[in-house]
Coordinates of C-alpha atoms in Angstrom, one line a residue:
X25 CA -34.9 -3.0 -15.9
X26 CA -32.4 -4.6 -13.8
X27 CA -28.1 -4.6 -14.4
X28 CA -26.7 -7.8 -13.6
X29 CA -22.9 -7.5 -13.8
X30 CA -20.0 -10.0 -13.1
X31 CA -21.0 -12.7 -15.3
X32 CA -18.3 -14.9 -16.4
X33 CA -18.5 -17.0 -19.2
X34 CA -15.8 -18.9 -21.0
X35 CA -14.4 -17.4 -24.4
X36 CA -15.8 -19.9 -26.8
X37 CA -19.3 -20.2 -25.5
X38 CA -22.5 -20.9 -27.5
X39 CA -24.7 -17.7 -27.8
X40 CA -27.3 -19.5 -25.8
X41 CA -25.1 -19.6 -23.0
X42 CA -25.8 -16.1 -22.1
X43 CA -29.2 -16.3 -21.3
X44 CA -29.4 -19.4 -19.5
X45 CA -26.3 -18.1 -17.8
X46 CA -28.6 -14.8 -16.6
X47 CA -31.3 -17.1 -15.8
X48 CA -29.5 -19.2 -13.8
X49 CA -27.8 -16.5 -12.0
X50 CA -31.1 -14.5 -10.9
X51 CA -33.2 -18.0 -10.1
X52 CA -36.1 -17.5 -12.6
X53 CA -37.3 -19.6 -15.5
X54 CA -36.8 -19.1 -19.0
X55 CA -40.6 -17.8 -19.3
X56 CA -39.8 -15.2 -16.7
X57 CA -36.6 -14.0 -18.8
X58 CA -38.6 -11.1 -21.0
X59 CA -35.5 -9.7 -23.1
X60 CA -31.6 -9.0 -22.0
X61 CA -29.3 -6.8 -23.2
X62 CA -25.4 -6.5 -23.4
X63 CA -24.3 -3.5 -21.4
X64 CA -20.3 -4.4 -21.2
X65 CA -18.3 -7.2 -22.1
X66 CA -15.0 -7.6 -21.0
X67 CA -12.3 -10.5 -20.9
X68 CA -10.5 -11.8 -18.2
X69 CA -7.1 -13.1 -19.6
X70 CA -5.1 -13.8 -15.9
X71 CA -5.4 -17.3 -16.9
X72 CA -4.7 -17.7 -20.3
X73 CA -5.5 -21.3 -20.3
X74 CA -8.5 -20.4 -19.6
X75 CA -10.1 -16.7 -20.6
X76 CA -13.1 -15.8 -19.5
X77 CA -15.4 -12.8 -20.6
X78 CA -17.0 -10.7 -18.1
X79 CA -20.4 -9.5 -18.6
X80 CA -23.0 -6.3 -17.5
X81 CA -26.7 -7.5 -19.1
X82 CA -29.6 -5.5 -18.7
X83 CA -32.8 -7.2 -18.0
X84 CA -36.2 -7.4 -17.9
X85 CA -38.1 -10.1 -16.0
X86 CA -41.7 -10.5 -15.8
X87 CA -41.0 -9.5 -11.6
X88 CA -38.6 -7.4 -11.2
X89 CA -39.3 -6.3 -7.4
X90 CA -39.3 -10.2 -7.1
X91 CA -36.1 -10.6 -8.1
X92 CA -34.6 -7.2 -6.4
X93 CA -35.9 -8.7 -3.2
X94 CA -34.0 -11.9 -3.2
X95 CA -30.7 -10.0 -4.3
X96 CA -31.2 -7.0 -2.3
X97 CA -27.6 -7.4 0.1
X98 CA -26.4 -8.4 -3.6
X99 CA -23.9 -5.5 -5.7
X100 CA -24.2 -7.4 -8.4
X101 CA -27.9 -7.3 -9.2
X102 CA -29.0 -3.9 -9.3
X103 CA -31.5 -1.8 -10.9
X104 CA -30.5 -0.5 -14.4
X105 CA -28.6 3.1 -13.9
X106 CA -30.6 6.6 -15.5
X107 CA -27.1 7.0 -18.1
X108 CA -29.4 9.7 -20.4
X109 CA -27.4 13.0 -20.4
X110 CA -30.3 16.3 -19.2
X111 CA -28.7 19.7 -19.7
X112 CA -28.3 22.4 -16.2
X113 CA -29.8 25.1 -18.1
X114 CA -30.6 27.1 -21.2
X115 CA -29.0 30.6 -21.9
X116 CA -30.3 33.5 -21.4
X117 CA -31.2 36.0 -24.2
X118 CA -28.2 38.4 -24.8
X119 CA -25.8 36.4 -23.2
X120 CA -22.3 37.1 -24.3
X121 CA -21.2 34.7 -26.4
X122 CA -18.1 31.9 -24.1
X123 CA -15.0 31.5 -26.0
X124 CA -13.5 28.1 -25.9
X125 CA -9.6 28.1 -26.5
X126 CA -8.6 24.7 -28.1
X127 CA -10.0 22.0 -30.2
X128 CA -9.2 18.7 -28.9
X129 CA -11.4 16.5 -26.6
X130 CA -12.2 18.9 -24.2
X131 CA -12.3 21.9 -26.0
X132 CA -14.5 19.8 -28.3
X133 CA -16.8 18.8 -26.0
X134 CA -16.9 21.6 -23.7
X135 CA -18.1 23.7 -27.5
X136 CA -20.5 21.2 -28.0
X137 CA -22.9 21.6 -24.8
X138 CA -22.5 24.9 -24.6
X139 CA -23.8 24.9 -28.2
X140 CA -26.6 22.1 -26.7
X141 CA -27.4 25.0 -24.1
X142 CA -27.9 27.4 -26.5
X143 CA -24.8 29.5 -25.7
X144 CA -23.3 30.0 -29.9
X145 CA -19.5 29.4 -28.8
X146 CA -16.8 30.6 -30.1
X147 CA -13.9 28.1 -30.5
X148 CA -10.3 29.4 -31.0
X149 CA -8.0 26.9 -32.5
X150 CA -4.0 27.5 -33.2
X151 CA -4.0 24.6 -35.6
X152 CA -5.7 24.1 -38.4
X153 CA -9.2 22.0 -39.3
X154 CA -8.1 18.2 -39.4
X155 CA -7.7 17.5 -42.6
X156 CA -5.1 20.5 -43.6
X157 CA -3.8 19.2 -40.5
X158 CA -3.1 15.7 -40.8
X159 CA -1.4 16.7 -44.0
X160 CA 1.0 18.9 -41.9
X161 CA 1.3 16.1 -39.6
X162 CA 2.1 13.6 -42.5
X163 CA 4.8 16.3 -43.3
X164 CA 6.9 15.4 -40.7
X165 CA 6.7 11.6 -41.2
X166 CA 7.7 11.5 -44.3
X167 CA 10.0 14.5 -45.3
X168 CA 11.1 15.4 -41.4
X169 CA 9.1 19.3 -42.4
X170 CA 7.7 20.4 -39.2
X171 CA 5.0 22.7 -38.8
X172 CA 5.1 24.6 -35.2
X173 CA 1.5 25.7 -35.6
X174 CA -0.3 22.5 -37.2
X175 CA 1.0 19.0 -36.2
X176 CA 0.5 16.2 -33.8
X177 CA 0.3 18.2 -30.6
X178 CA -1.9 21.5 -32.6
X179 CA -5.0 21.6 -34.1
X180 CA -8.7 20.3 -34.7
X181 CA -9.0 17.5 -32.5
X182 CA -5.8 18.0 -30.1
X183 CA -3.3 15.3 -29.7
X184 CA -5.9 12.3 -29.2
X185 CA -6.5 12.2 -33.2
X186 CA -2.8 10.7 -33.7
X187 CA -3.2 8.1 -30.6
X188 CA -5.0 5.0 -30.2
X189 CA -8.4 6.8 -29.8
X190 CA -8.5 5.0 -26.3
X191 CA -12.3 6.3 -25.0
X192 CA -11.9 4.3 -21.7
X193 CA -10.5 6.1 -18.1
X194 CA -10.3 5.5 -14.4
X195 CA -12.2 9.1 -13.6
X196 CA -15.0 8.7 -11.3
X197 CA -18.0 9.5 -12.7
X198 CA -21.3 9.3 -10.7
X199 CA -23.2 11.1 -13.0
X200 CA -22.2 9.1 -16.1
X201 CA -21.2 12.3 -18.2
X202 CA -18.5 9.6 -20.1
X203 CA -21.9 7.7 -21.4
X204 CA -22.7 11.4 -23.1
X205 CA -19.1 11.1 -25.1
X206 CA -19.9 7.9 -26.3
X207 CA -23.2 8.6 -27.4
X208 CA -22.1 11.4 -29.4
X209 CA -19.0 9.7 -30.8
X210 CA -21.3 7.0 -32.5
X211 CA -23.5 9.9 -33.5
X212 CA -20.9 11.2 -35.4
X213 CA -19.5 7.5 -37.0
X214 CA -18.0 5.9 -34.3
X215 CA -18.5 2.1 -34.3
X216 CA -21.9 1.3 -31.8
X217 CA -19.5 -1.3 -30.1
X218 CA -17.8 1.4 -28.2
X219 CA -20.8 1.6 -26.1
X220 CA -20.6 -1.9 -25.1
X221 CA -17.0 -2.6 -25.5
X222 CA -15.2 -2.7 -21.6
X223 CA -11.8 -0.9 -23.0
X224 CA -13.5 0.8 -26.6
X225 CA -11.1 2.5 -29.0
X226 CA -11.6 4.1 -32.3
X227 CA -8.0 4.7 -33.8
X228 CA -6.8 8.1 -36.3
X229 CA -8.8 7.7 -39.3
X230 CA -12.3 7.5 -37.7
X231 CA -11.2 10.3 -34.8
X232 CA -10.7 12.2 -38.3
X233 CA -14.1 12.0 -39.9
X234 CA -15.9 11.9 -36.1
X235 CA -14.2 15.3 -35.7
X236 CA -15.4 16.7 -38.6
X237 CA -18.9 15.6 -38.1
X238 CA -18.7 17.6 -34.3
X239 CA -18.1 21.0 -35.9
X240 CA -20.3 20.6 -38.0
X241 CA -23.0 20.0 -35.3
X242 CA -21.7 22.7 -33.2
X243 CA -21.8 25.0 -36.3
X244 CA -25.4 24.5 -36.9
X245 CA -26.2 24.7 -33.2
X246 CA -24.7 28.5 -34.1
X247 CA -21.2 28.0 -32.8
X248 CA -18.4 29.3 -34.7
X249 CA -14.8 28.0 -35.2
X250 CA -11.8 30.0 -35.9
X251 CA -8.6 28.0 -36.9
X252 CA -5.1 29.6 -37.2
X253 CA -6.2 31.8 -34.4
X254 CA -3.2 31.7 -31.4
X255 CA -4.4 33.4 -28.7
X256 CA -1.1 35.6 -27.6
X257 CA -2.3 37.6 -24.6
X258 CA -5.6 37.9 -21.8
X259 CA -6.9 40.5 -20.9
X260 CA -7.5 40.8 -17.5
X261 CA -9.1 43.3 -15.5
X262 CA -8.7 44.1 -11.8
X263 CA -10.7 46.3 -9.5
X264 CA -9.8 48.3 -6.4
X265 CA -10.2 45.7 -4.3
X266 CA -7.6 43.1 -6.0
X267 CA -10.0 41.5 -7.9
X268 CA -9.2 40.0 -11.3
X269 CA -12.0 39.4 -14.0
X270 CA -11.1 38.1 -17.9
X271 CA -12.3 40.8 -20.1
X272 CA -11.3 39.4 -23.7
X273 CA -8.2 37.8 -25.3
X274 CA -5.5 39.6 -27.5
X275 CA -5.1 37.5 -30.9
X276 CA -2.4 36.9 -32.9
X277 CA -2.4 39.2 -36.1
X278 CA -3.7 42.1 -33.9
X279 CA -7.3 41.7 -33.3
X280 CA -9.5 41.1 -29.8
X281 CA -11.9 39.3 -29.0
X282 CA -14.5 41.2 -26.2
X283 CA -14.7 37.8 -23.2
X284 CA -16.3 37.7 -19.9
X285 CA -16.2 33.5 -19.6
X286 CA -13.0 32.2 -21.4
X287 CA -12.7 27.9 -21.1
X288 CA -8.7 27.2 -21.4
X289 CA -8.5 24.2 -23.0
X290 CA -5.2 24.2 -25.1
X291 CA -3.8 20.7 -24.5
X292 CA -0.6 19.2 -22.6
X293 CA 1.8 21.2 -25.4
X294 CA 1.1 24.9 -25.4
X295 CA 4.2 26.0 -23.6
X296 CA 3.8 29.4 -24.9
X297 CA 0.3 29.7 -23.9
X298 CA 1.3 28.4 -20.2
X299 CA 4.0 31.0 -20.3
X300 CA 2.0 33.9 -21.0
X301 CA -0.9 33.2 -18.8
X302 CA 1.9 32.7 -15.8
X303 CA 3.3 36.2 -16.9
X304 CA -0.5 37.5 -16.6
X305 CA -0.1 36.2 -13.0
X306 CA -2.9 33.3 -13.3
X307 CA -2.1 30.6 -10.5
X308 CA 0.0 27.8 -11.9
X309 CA 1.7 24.9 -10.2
X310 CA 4.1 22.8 -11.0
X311 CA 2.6 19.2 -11.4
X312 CA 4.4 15.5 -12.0
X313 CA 4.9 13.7 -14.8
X314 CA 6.9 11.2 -16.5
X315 CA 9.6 10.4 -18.9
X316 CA 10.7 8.0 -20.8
X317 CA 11.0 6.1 -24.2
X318 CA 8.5 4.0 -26.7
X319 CA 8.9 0.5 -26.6
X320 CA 8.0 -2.2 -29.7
X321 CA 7.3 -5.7 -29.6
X322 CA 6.0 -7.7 -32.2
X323 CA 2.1 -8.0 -31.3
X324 CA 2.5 -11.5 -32.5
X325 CA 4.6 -11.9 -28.8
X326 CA 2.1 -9.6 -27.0
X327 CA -0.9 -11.5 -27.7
X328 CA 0.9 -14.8 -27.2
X329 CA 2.0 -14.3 -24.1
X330 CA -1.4 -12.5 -22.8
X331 CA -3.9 -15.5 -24.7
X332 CA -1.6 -18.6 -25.0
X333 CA -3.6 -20.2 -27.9
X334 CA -6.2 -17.8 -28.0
X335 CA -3.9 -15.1 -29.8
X336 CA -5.6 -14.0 -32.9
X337 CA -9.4 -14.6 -31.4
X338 CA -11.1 -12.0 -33.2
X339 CA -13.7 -11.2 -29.7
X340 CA -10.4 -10.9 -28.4
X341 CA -8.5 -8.7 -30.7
X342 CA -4.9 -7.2 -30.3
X343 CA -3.5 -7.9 -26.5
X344 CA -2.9 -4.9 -24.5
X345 CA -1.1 -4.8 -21.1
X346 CA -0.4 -2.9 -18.1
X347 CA 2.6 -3.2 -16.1
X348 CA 4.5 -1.4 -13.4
X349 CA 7.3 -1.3 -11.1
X350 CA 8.7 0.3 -8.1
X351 CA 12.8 0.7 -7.9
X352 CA 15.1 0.5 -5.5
X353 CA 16.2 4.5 -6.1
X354 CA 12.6 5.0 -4.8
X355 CA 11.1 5.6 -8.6
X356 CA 8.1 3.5 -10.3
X357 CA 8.1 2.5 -14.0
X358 CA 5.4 1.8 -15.7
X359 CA 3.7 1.3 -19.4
X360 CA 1.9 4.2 -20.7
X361 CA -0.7 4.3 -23.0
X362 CA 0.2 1.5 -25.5
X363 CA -1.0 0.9 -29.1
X364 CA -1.4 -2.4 -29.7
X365 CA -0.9 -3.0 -33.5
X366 CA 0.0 0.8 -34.3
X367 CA 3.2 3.0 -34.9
X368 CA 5.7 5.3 -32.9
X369 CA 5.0 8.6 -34.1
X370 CA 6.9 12.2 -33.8
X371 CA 5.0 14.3 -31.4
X372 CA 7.5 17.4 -31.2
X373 CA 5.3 20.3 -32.0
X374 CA 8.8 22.6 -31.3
X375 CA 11.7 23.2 -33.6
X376 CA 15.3 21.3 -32.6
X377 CA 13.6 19.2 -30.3
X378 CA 12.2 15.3 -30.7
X379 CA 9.4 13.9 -29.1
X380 CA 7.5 10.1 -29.4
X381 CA 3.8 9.4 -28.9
X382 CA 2.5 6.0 -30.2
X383 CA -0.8 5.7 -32.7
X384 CA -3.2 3.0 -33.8
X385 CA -5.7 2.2 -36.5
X386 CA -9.0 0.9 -35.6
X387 CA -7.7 -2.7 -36.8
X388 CA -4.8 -2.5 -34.7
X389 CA -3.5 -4.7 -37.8
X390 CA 0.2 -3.1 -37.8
X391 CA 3.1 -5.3 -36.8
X392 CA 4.6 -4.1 -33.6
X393 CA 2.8 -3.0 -30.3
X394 CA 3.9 0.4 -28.6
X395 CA 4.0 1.6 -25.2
X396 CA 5.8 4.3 -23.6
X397 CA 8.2 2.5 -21.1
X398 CA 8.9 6.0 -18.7
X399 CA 9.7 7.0 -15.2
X400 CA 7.6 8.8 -12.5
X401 CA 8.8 12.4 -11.8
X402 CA 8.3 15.0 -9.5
X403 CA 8.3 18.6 -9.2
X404 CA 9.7 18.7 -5.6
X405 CA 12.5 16.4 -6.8
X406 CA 13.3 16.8 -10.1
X407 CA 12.4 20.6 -11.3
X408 CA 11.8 22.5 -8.2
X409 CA 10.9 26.8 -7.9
X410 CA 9.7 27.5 -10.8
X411 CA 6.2 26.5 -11.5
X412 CA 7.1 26.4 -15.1
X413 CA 10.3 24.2 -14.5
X414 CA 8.8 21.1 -16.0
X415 CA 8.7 22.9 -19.0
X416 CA 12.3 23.8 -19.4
X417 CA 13.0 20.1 -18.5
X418 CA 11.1 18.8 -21.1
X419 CA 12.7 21.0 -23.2
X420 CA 16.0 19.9 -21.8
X421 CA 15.9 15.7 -23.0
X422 CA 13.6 16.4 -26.0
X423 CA 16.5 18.9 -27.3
X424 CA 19.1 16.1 -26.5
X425 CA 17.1 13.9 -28.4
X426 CA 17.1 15.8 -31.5
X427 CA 21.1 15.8 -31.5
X428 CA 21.2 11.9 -30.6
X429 CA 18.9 11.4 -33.2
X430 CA 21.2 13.4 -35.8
X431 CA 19.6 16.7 -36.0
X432 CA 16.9 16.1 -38.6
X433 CA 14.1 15.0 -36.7
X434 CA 15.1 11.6 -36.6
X435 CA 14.6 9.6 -33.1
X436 CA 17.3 8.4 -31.0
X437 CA 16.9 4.5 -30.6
X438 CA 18.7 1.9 -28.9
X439 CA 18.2 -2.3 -28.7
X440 CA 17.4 -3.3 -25.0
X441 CA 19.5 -6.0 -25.3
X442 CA 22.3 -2.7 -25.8
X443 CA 20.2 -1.0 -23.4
X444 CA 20.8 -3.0 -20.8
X445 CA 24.7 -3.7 -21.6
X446 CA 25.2 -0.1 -21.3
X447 CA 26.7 0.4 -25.0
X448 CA 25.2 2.2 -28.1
X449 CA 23.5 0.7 -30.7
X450 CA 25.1 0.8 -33.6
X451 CA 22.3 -1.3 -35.7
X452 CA 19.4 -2.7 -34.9
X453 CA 18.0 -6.4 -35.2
X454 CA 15.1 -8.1 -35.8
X455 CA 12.2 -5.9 -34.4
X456 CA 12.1 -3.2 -37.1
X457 CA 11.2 0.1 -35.9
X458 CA 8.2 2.0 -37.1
X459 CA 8.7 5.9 -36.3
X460 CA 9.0 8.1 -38.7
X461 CA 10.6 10.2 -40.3
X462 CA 13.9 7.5 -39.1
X463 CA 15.7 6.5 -36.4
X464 CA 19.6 6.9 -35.4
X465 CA 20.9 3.9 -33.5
X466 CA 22.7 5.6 -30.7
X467 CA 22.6 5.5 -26.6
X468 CA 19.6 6.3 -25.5
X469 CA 21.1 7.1 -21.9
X470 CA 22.6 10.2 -23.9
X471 CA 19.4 11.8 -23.3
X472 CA 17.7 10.7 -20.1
X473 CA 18.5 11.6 -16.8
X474 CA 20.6 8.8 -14.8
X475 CA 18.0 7.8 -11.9
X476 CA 15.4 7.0 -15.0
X477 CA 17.9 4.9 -17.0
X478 CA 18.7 3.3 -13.9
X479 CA 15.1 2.6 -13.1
X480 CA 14.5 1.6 -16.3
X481 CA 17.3 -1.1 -16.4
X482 CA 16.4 -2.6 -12.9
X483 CA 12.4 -2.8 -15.0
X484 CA 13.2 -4.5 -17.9
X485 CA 13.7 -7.8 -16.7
X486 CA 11.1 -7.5 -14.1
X487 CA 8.9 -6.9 -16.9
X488 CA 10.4 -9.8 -18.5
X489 CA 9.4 -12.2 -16.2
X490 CA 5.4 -10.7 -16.8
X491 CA 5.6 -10.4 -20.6
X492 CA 7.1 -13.4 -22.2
X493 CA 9.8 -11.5 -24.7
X494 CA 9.7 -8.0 -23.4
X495 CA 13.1 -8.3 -22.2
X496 CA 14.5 -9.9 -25.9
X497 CA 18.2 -8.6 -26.7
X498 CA 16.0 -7.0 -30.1
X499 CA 13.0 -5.6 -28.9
X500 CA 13.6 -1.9 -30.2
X501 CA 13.4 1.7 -27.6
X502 CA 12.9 5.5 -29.4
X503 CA 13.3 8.1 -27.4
X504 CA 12.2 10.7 -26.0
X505 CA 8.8 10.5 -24.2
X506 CA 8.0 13.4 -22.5
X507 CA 4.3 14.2 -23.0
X508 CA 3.0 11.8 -21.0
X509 CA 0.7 14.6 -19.2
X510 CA 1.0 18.3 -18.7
X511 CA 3.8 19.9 -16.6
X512 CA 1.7 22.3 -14.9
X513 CA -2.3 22.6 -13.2
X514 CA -4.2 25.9 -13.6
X515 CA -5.5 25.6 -10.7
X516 CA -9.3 25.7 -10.4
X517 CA -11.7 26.6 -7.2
X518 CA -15.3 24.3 -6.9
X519 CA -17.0 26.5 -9.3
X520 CA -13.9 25.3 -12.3
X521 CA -12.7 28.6 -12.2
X522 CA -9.1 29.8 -11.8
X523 CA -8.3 30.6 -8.3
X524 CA -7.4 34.1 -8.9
X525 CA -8.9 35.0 -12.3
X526 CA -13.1 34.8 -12.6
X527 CA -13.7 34.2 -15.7
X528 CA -11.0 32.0 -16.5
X529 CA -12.1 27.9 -16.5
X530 CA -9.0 26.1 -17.1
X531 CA -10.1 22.5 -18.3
X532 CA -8.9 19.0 -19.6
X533 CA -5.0 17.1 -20.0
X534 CA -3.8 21.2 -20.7
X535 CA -4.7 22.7 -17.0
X536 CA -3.9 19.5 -15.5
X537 CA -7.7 17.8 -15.1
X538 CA -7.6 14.7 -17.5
X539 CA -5.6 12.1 -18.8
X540 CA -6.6 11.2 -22.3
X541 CA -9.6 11.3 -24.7
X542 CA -12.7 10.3 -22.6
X543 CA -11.6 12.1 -19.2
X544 CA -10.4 15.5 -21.0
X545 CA -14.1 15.1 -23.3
X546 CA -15.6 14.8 -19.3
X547 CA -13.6 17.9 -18.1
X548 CA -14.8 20.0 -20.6
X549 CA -18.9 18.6 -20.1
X550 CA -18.8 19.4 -16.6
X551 CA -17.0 23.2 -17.3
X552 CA -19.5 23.8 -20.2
X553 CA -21.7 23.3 -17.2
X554 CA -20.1 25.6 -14.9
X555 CA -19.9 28.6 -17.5
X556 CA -23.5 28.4 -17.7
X557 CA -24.1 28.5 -14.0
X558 CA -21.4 31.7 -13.7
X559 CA -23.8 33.5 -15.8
X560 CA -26.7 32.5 -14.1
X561 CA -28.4 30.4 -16.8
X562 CA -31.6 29.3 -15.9
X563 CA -32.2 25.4 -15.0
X564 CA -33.3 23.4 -18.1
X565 CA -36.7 22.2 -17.9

């Protein structure tokens, strides 16, 4: 089978465009066209007078070594990649069971082959399963009730259930592990289209049920999950000659748990946790991130200004963008994961402090689109020392943010057209804001640091000039984004595991390896892997 990518076709062409397109591409005949196959599609909206969408086909031809030959100095015509997932190895009898510490994407996946290889997991979650939790989560929204152990940040299915359920990344991956995600995400309800789809997405109430539907396959593989289980101390054991091995993990409530391979994979937001392993003397650095505010637009404008009459084409669906900008003061703005068609949500998971994230549906049918709008920062700058710095400056702005926003869990918020005037808010206008549980019309420069508000003004119009209507007087900004990505990277050697503590695999968005759904699920493929080669696992036939 052969791949032929980079095939444009216009946006309102007849279904028997395609294959005379491939035909005409590769030279042959109809006859010699046996059967094709979508592998991508994407859209290419830089002219949106004229969109075109981007094609990968697989195809068979009646000669294929025919056709290789005349396109052999060709990238674009290619023999069809091996994507099919094949397991390293098998575990060994007796082999102590690995404990996996966190439920999200990484955690979830990095349970899941390990249960594949035979290796019964244990999975330790502080949260609780998603149901209970989205209820806790749902708290917060409504009544402004928040639960420090169960919400957006904490529990089965980590902080990518309340998101957009994005399943697209810019990781390299030779070995197509991110093909293995997707297969198991439509084995578990996801719609097939994410296979084929050039920027998929799934949205909360499917993550929801697609979660539920991985336990339960890791459970009958023999793996076991324990919610409401923080883990408060490791264990670590160190021999004469400095050495330091993980020997188990101190719960909370008293118990222990016996561990020789522990995969750390708590997610972006477990302070604590980063706290006590730094106190346990496992290597930490400081890492950048951002910070910043969500920012709503009526989709309506979004797709309008990214497919001029095309708006509302359903092969289309709800326009995304990408923008960014580098400042005068030497700083780059930039949009950040953005919900077209969703909500801002509260993603504080501390008490007295607010934090924004945004969220979609599947539909992407809401009224306003959500980015985070936030600044580039940077340990040697910003929060220097302490490798734990970031963390107190999060703390910092998401604490001012609470007061600004009056207290209760309510979100400071500000128009740009204020924004940019330098004066509060003190009502907003047409674009309606959709965080919950409220927002407080305030000054949003109250609590962000002065070189980001500065960035962020010099931005705005920039962006503007891209995004017909970003820049409107009433286009609506919550605050705080912090979260973008973790603070800190435990860092790992070649073999995944912490540089100073064997044993210890630090993995996906928490240890500072990934960046979102598909890239942390990746991360925690590849040190599911790596456990079974520390115990010496045997290759898999």
């Amino acid at each position: 089978m052969l791949r032929l990518t980079e095939l444009t076709l216009p946006l309102h062409h007849a279904p028997e465009a395609l294959p005379a397109a491939v035909c005409k591409r590769l030279r042959i005949s109809p006859r010699e066209l046996v059967r094709h196959v979508v592998a991508r599609r994407a859209h290419d909206a830089r002219d949106n007078g004229n969109i075109q969408l981007v094609y990968s086909i697989d195809v068979n031809v009646t000669d294929e070594g025919a056709v290789l030959a005349r396109f052999r100095k060709d990238r674009n015509v290619q023999p069809t990649p091996n994507t099919s997932y094949k397991f390293v190895a098998q575990a060994p009898a007796g082999t102590k069971r690995p404990v996996v510490v966190g439920a999200g994407p990484c955690g979830l996946f990095a349970g899941l082959i390990l249960a594949q290889m035979g290796f019964r997991p244990i999975i330790l979650d502080r949260g609780k399963v998603v149901r209970e939790r989205t209820k806790d989560t749902w708290g917060l929204w409504r009544r402004g009730v928040l639960n420090p152990e169960s919400n957006v940040q904490f529990g089965e299915g980590g902080a990518g259930t309340f998101s957009d359920g994005k399943l697209y990344s810019r990781i390299k991956d030779s070995r197509h592990l991110d093909r293995k995600v997707l297969t198991e995400f439509v084995k578990a309800g996801a719609p097939p289209e994410i296979l084929t789809e050039a920027h998929p997405h799934i949205g909360t109430f499917r993550l929801v049920t697609m979660v539920e539907s991985l336990r339960a396959t890791i459970e009958g593989l023999g793996g076991e999950y324990r919610f409401g289980t923080r883990v408060d101390e490791i264990d670590i054991a160190t021999d004469g000659d400095g050495a330091r091995q993980v020997r188990g993990l101190h719960l909370h409530g008293g118990d222990y748990l016996e561990a020789d391979q522990v995969v750390l994979a708590v997610g972006h937001s477990a302070r604590d946790t980063f706290e006590m392993l730094h106190a346990a003397g496992v290597h930490v650095e400081a890492k950048p991130f951002s910070i910043g505010v969500r920012i709503e637009h009526p989709q309506s404008w979004i797709d309008r200004s990214r497919f001029g009459v095309d708006a509302g084409n359903p092969i289309l669906g709800a326009a995304e963008y990408h923008i960014s900008h580098h400042c005068r003061n030497g700083r780059t703005v930039y949009s950040f994961c953005m919900c077209p068609g969703g909500t801002v949500v509260a993603a504080t998971s501390e008490e007295g402090r607010v934090a924004t994230n945004g969220m979609s549906q599947y539909s992407r049918n809401e009224r306003n689109a959500n980015s985070g709008f936030v600044v580039g920062i940077d340990p040697a700058r910003d929060y220097p020392g302490d490798p734990l710095a970031g963390i107190a400056f999060q703390r910092h702005w998401e604490s001012l943010a609470f007061v600004a926003g009056g207290s209760s869990y309510k979100a400071p918020a500000q128009r740009v057209g204020d924004f940019m005037a330098g004066r509060p808010s003190v009502a907003l206008g047409s674009v309606v804001p959709s965080y919950r549980p409220g927002v407080t019309p305030t000054d949003l420069a109250s609590c962000l640091p002065d070189y980001a508000v500065a960035a962020m003004r010099e931005a705005i119009p920039v962006f503007g000039r891209q995004i017909a209507g970003y820049d409107h007087p009433d286009v609506v900004m919550t605050g705080v984004e912090t979260r973008t990505s973790s603070p800190v990277r435990f860092t790992r050697g070649d073999d995944f595991q912490s540089l100073n503590t064997a044993g210890l695999f630090p993995a996906g968005e928490g240890a500072g390896y990934a960046g979102g759904i598909l890239s942390a699920a990746v991360d925690g493929i590849k040190v599911a892997e790596a456990v079974a080669h520390s115990v010496g696992a045997r290759l898999a036939e």
